[in-house]
mmCIF file of C-alpha atoms in Angstrom:
data_model
loop_
_atom_site.group_PDB
_atom_site.id
_atom_site.type_symbol
_atom_site.label_atom_id
_atom_site.label_comp_id
_atom_site.label_asym_id
_atom_site.label_seq_id
_atom_site.Cartn_x
_atom_site.Cartn_y
_atom_site.Cartn_z
ATOM 1 C CA MET A 1 196.406 123.655 161.018
ATOM 2 C CA LYS A 2 195.174 120.699 158.729
ATOM 3 C CA GLU A 3 193.091 121.708 155.841
ATOM 4 C CA LYS A 4 189.712 120.042 156.265
ATOM 5 C CA ARG A 5 189.034 117.642 153.291
ATOM 6 C CA ASN A 6 186.173 118.109 150.956
ATOM 7 C CA PHE A 7 184.416 114.344 150.533
ATOM 8 C CA ASN A 8 182.990 115.421 147.103
ATOM 9 C CA ARG A 9 185.936 113.923 145.516
ATOM 10 C CA ARG A 10 187.182 110.490 146.469
ATOM 11 C CA TYR A 11 189.738 108.448 144.508
ATOM 12 C CA SER A 12 189.571 104.601 143.056
ATOM 13 C CA LYS A 13 192.714 104.044 145.703
ATOM 14 C CA GLU A 14 190.356 104.721 148.589
ATOM 15 C CA TYR A 15 188.028 101.441 147.428
ATOM 16 C CA ASN A 16 190.675 99.038 148.251
ATOM 17 C CA TRP A 17 190.472 95.598 149.677
ATOM 18 C CA PHE A 18 190.835 96.956 153.168
ATOM 19 C CA ARG A 19 188.084 99.107 152.813
ATOM 20 C CA THR A 20 185.993 96.259 151.008
ATOM 21 C CA ILE A 21 186.565 93.716 154.027
ATOM 22 C CA PHE A 22 185.288 96.379 156.523
ATOM 23 C CA TYR A 23 182.344 97.181 154.482
ATOM 24 C CA MET A 24 181.387 93.593 153.954
ATOM 25 C CA SER A 25 182.104 92.810 157.837
ATOM 26 C CA PHE A 26 179.768 95.858 158.675
ATOM 27 C CA LEU A 27 177.158 94.564 156.560
ATOM 28 C CA TYR A 28 177.429 90.677 157.842
ATOM 29 C CA ILE A 29 177.661 91.634 161.487
ATOM 30 C CA VAL A 30 175.771 94.992 162.106
ATOM 31 C CA VAL A 31 173.502 95.455 159.281
ATOM 32 C CA TYR A 32 171.867 91.710 159.111
ATOM 33 C CA GLY A 33 172.175 91.573 163.010
ATOM 34 C CA ILE A 34 169.818 94.530 163.333
ATOM 35 C CA TYR A 35 167.383 93.365 160.630
ATOM 36 C CA ASN A 36 167.335 89.729 161.679
ATOM 37 C CA ILE A 37 166.478 90.974 165.197
ATOM 38 C CA PHE A 38 164.201 94.028 164.671
ATOM 39 C CA TYR A 39 162.298 93.357 161.090
ATOM 40 C CA ASP A 40 160.756 90.808 159.259
ATOM 41 C CA TYR A 41 162.083 91.531 156.122
ATOM 42 C CA LYS A 42 162.360 89.689 152.603
ATOM 43 C CA ILE A 43 164.554 90.252 149.605
ATOM 44 C CA ILE A 44 162.880 89.665 146.178
ATOM 45 C CA GLY A 45 164.301 89.617 142.708
ATOM 46 C CA ARG A 46 167.689 88.541 143.083
ATOM 47 C CA LYS A 47 167.294 86.621 139.902
ATOM 48 C CA ASN A 48 167.429 89.967 138.220
ATOM 49 C CA LEU A 49 171.170 90.210 139.232
ATOM 50 C CA PRO A 50 173.505 87.984 136.611
ATOM 51 C CA PRO A 51 176.014 86.259 138.696
ATOM 52 C CA LYS A 52 178.782 88.393 137.743
ATOM 53 C CA MET A 53 176.916 91.604 138.233
ATOM 54 C CA ALA A 54 177.768 92.312 141.574
ATOM 55 C CA LYS A 55 181.249 91.245 141.380
ATOM 56 C CA ARG A 56 182.290 93.442 138.200
ATOM 57 C CA GLY A 57 180.850 96.769 139.377
ATOM 58 C CA LYS A 58 179.855 99.211 136.685
ATOM 59 C CA TYR A 59 176.315 99.206 137.885
ATOM 60 C CA ILE A 60 174.235 101.837 139.611
ATOM 61 C CA TYR A 61 171.669 100.837 142.080
ATOM 62 C CA ALA A 62 168.886 103.200 142.324
ATOM 63 C CA ALA A 63 166.215 103.256 144.997
ATOM 64 C CA ASN A 64 163.190 105.031 146.208
ATOM 65 C CA HIS A 65 163.903 106.755 149.470
ATOM 66 C CA VAL A 66 161.926 106.541 152.458
ATOM 67 C CA SER A 67 163.962 106.322 155.227
ATOM 68 C CA GLN A 68 167.622 106.794 156.637
ATOM 69 C CA PHE A 69 167.742 103.077 156.742
ATOM 70 C CA ASP A 70 167.348 102.529 152.656
ATOM 71 C CA PRO A 71 171.435 102.572 151.932
ATOM 72 C CA PRO A 72 171.942 99.148 154.134
ATOM 73 C CA MET A 73 168.597 97.736 152.862
ATOM 74 C CA VAL A 74 169.942 98.289 149.135
ATOM 75 C CA VAL A 75 173.385 96.726 149.923
ATOM 76 C CA MET A 76 171.613 93.539 151.706
ATOM 77 C CA ALA A 77 169.774 93.172 148.110
ATOM 78 C CA ALA A 78 172.849 93.637 146.199
ATOM 79 C CA HIS A 79 175.078 91.846 148.396
ATOM 80 C CA CYS A 80 178.200 93.813 147.151
ATOM 81 C CA PRO A 81 179.843 96.697 148.182
ATOM 82 C CA ILE A 82 178.267 100.210 147.032
ATOM 83 C CA ALA A 83 179.284 103.705 147.336
ATOM 84 C CA PHE A 84 176.570 106.262 147.902
ATOM 85 C CA MET A 85 175.907 109.669 147.065
ATOM 86 C CA ALA A 86 175.055 111.579 150.109
ATOM 87 C CA LYS A 87 174.263 114.971 151.080
ATOM 88 C CA LYS A 88 177.035 117.037 152.174
ATOM 89 C CA GLU A 89 175.653 117.974 155.368
ATOM 90 C CA LEU A 90 176.375 114.081 156.541
ATOM 91 C CA PHE A 91 180.045 114.965 156.452
ATOM 92 C CA GLU A 92 180.039 117.922 158.562
ATOM 93 C CA ASP A 93 181.619 117.481 161.952
ATOM 94 C CA ASP A 94 178.472 117.986 163.967
ATOM 95 C CA CYS A 95 176.871 115.177 162.074
ATOM 96 C CA LYS A 96 176.805 112.088 164.544
ATOM 97 C CA ILE A 97 177.274 109.466 161.833
ATOM 98 C CA ASN A 98 180.053 111.158 159.759
ATOM 99 C CA TRP A 99 182.938 108.922 161.076
ATOM 100 C CA LEU A 100 180.889 105.997 159.647
ATOM 101 C CA VAL A 101 179.704 107.683 156.498
ATOM 102 C CA LYS A 102 183.120 108.313 155.343
ATOM 103 C CA ARG A 103 184.530 104.811 156.045
ATOM 104 C CA LEU A 104 181.501 103.234 154.273
ATOM 105 C CA GLY A 105 182.727 104.949 151.012
ATOM 106 C CA ALA A 106 180.153 107.706 150.582
ATOM 107 C CA PHE A 107 180.911 110.583 148.956
ATOM 108 C CA ALA A 108 179.372 114.053 149.453
ATOM 109 C CA VAL A 109 177.185 115.825 146.723
ATOM 110 C CA ASP A 110 175.549 119.473 146.665
ATOM 111 C CA ARG A 111 172.016 118.684 145.813
ATOM 112 C CA SER A 112 171.440 122.230 144.646
ATOM 113 C CA LYS A 113 174.158 122.165 141.908
ATOM 114 C CA PRO A 114 176.114 119.388 140.258
ATOM 115 C CA GLU A 115 179.740 119.479 140.337
ATOM 116 C CA ILE A 116 182.701 118.288 138.263
ATOM 117 C CA ALA A 117 184.110 116.303 141.313
ATOM 118 C CA THR A 118 181.030 114.256 141.424
ATOM 119 C CA PHE A 119 181.543 112.933 137.851
ATOM 120 C CA LYS A 120 185.404 112.412 138.570
ATOM 121 C CA THR A 121 184.324 110.487 141.833
ATOM 122 C CA VAL A 122 181.807 108.492 139.794
ATOM 123 C CA LYS A 123 184.257 107.477 137.366
ATOM 124 C CA ASP A 124 186.878 106.533 139.797
ATOM 125 C CA ILE A 125 184.462 104.301 141.715
ATOM 126 C CA LEU A 126 183.435 102.265 138.919
ATOM 127 C CA LYS A 127 186.895 101.542 137.861
ATOM 128 C CA THR A 128 186.900 99.137 140.786
ATOM 129 C CA SER A 129 184.811 96.168 142.089
ATOM 130 C CA TRP A 130 182.478 98.929 143.928
ATOM 131 C CA SER A 131 179.221 99.589 142.120
ATOM 132 C CA LEU A 132 177.512 103.099 142.623
ATOM 133 C CA GLY A 133 174.268 103.860 144.850
ATOM 134 C CA ILE A 134 171.812 106.605 144.169
ATOM 135 C CA PHE A 135 168.349 107.881 145.443
ATOM 136 C CA PRO A 136 166.819 109.713 142.390
ATOM 137 C CA GLN A 137 164.466 111.442 144.725
ATOM 138 C CA GLY A 138 167.306 113.205 146.651
ATOM 139 C CA GLY A 139 165.937 113.383 150.047
ATOM 140 C CA THR A 140 163.682 110.927 152.036
ATOM 141 C CA ARG A 141 160.226 110.962 150.836
ATOM 142 C CA PRO A 142 156.761 109.839 152.551
ATOM 143 C CA TYR A 143 156.221 106.008 151.594
ATOM 144 C CA GLY A 144 153.703 105.783 148.626
ATOM 145 C CA LYS A 145 154.763 108.980 146.823
ATOM 146 C CA LEU A 146 157.096 108.689 144.134
ATOM 147 C CA GLU A 147 157.691 112.723 144.182
ATOM 148 C CA GLY A 148 160.979 114.819 143.244
ATOM 149 C CA ILE A 149 162.611 112.487 141.060
ATOM 150 C CA LYS A 150 165.991 114.336 139.823
ATOM 151 C CA LYS A 151 167.163 113.658 136.218
ATOM 152 C CA GLY A 152 170.900 113.615 137.281
ATOM 153 C CA PHE A 153 171.119 109.907 138.007
ATOM 154 C CA ALA A 154 170.211 109.380 134.077
ATOM 155 C CA GLU A 155 173.099 111.726 133.260
ATOM 156 C CA ILE A 156 175.508 110.128 135.653
ATOM 157 C CA ALA A 157 174.545 106.654 134.260
ATOM 158 C CA LYS A 158 175.440 107.904 130.568
ATOM 159 C CA PHE A 159 178.499 109.361 131.497
ATOM 160 C CA ALA A 160 179.697 106.277 133.479
ATOM 161 C CA LYS A 161 178.214 104.046 130.927
ATOM 162 C CA ALA A 162 176.638 101.886 133.628
ATOM 163 C CA ASP A 163 173.087 100.231 133.504
ATOM 164 C CA ILE A 164 170.747 101.093 136.226
ATOM 165 C CA VAL A 165 169.376 98.443 138.541
ATOM 166 C CA PRO A 166 166.111 99.799 140.152
ATOM 167 C CA VAL A 167 165.466 98.562 144.059
ATOM 168 C CA ALA A 168 162.231 99.120 145.646
ATOM 169 C CA ILE A 169 161.858 99.822 149.243
ATOM 170 C CA ALA A 170 158.168 98.256 149.522
ATOM 171 C CA GLU A 171 155.772 97.868 152.505
ATOM 172 C CA TRP A 172 157.958 99.899 154.907
ATOM 173 C CA THR A 173 156.027 99.984 158.368
ATOM 174 C CA GLY A 174 158.794 102.271 160.102
ATOM 175 C CA TYR A 175 161.917 102.590 162.106
ATOM 176 C CA LEU A 176 162.799 99.787 164.500
ATOM 177 C CA LYS A 177 161.136 99.877 167.860
ATOM 178 C CA LEU A 178 163.408 99.424 171.004
ATOM 179 C CA TRP A 179 159.956 99.621 173.506
ATOM 180 C CA PRO A 180 157.567 98.180 173.288
ATOM 181 C CA PHE A 181 159.525 95.945 170.959
ATOM 182 C CA LYS A 182 157.907 95.005 167.927
ATOM 183 C CA ARG A 183 159.276 93.751 164.376
ATOM 184 C CA GLN A 184 158.677 96.071 161.810
ATOM 185 C CA HIS A 185 157.950 94.752 158.164
ATOM 186 C CA VAL A 186 159.905 95.713 154.805
ATOM 187 C CA VAL A 187 160.275 93.762 151.579
ATOM 188 C CA ILE A 188 163.129 94.847 149.240
ATOM 189 C CA LYS A 189 162.766 94.241 145.530
ATOM 190 C CA ILE A 190 165.161 94.200 142.672
ATOM 191 C CA GLY A 191 163.764 95.151 139.401
ATOM 192 C CA LYS A 192 165.345 94.567 135.881
ATOM 193 C CA PRO A 193 168.625 96.488 134.802
ATOM 194 C CA ILE A 194 167.883 99.609 132.622
ATOM 195 C CA SER A 195 170.219 100.381 129.801
ATOM 196 C CA TYR A 196 172.380 103.691 130.068
ATOM 197 C CA LYS A 197 171.852 103.880 126.118
ATOM 198 C CA LEU A 198 168.107 105.164 126.538
ATOM 199 C CA SER A 199 167.342 108.634 126.386
ATOM 200 C CA ASP A 200 167.207 110.510 129.852
ATOM 201 C CA GLU A 201 163.398 110.419 129.695
ATOM 202 C CA GLU A 202 162.818 107.023 128.901
ATOM 203 C CA ILE A 203 165.456 105.944 131.820
ATOM 204 C CA MET A 204 163.584 108.116 134.325
ATOM 205 C CA TYR A 205 160.182 106.710 132.999
ATOM 206 C CA GLN A 206 161.443 102.979 133.089
ATOM 207 C CA TRP A 207 162.993 103.683 136.750
ATOM 208 C CA ALA A 208 159.786 105.155 137.763
ATOM 209 C CA GLN A 209 157.769 102.307 136.255
ATOM 210 C CA GLN A 210 159.512 99.589 137.995
ATOM 211 C CA ILE A 211 159.596 101.232 141.149
ATOM 212 C CA SER A 212 155.935 102.187 141.053
ATOM 213 C CA GLU A 213 154.982 98.483 140.191
ATOM 214 C CA MET A 214 157.239 96.870 142.984
ATOM 215 C CA ALA A 215 156.460 99.209 145.645
ATOM 216 C CA GLU A 216 152.715 99.853 144.544
ATOM 217 C CA TYR A 217 153.265 103.620 143.854
ATOM 218 C CA GLU A 218 151.549 105.500 141.323
ATOM 219 C CA ASN A 219 153.872 106.590 138.547
ATOM 220 C CA CYS A 220 154.062 110.327 138.132
ATOM 221 C CA VAL A 221 156.642 110.353 135.271
ATOM 222 C CA PRO A 222 154.948 110.264 131.925
ATOM 223 C CA LYS A 223 155.991 107.851 129.230
ATOM 224 C CA PRO A 224 158.229 109.475 126.565
ATOM 225 C CA ASP A 225 156.880 110.509 123.303
ATOM 226 C CA ALA A 226 157.346 107.561 120.851
ATOM 227 C CA LYS A 227 158.210 109.697 117.890
ATOM 228 C CA ILE A 228 160.956 111.909 120.253
ATOM 229 C CA GLN A 229 162.172 108.625 121.651
ATOM 230 C CA GLU A 230 162.644 107.073 117.880
ATOM 231 C CA LYS A 231 164.418 110.309 116.772
ATOM 232 C CA ILE A 232 166.857 109.899 119.535
ATOM 233 C CA GLU A 233 167.610 106.206 118.996
ATOM 234 C CA VAL A 234 168.499 107.106 115.281
#
């Protein structure tokens, strides 16, 4: 009997040209198709993405998490292939979208505890032309509340030596409606990259501050003490 694969460990060879073509084809045909029909959407802030950024990889796109539609919206904003960290339940056989999740390059994480495999996978992904996608809040949260931010995304950025690009899902009005047909609304905003060289606390604060401003949330992350930050930088 074939041993079941654990998708918490993926390798750079998996993010090849064939998967990249499949990924971008899915983006242009399926994702843009759905959003052009069912959503009144706008993407703001692409000027914050230097021309070579999307092609070079080595960036982590970090967004607030209001729905299951967030990953494709982040990809629409970045316009490049992104491998997302996803909860391990999405890779189970009883999950209806597990086939697609696997083929779009996502990898499984156990949100209750960090794993060495996660860091190894991150390192392998960022060796390729792909970028990494993370939702610092973990699971989905009600729109308007920036709660449950996990410190791990800052640690991963430091480990990978990859700057973080904040992406805000703003003005989200809900999932698509087939009946009665009604176009929903969403604005996707791209913030300014945050250096991985900052302290974990400063990375968290700057990310939360940008997301809060772009999505009109209240920033619940306190600003790091200036003296402590100065000692860290020295």
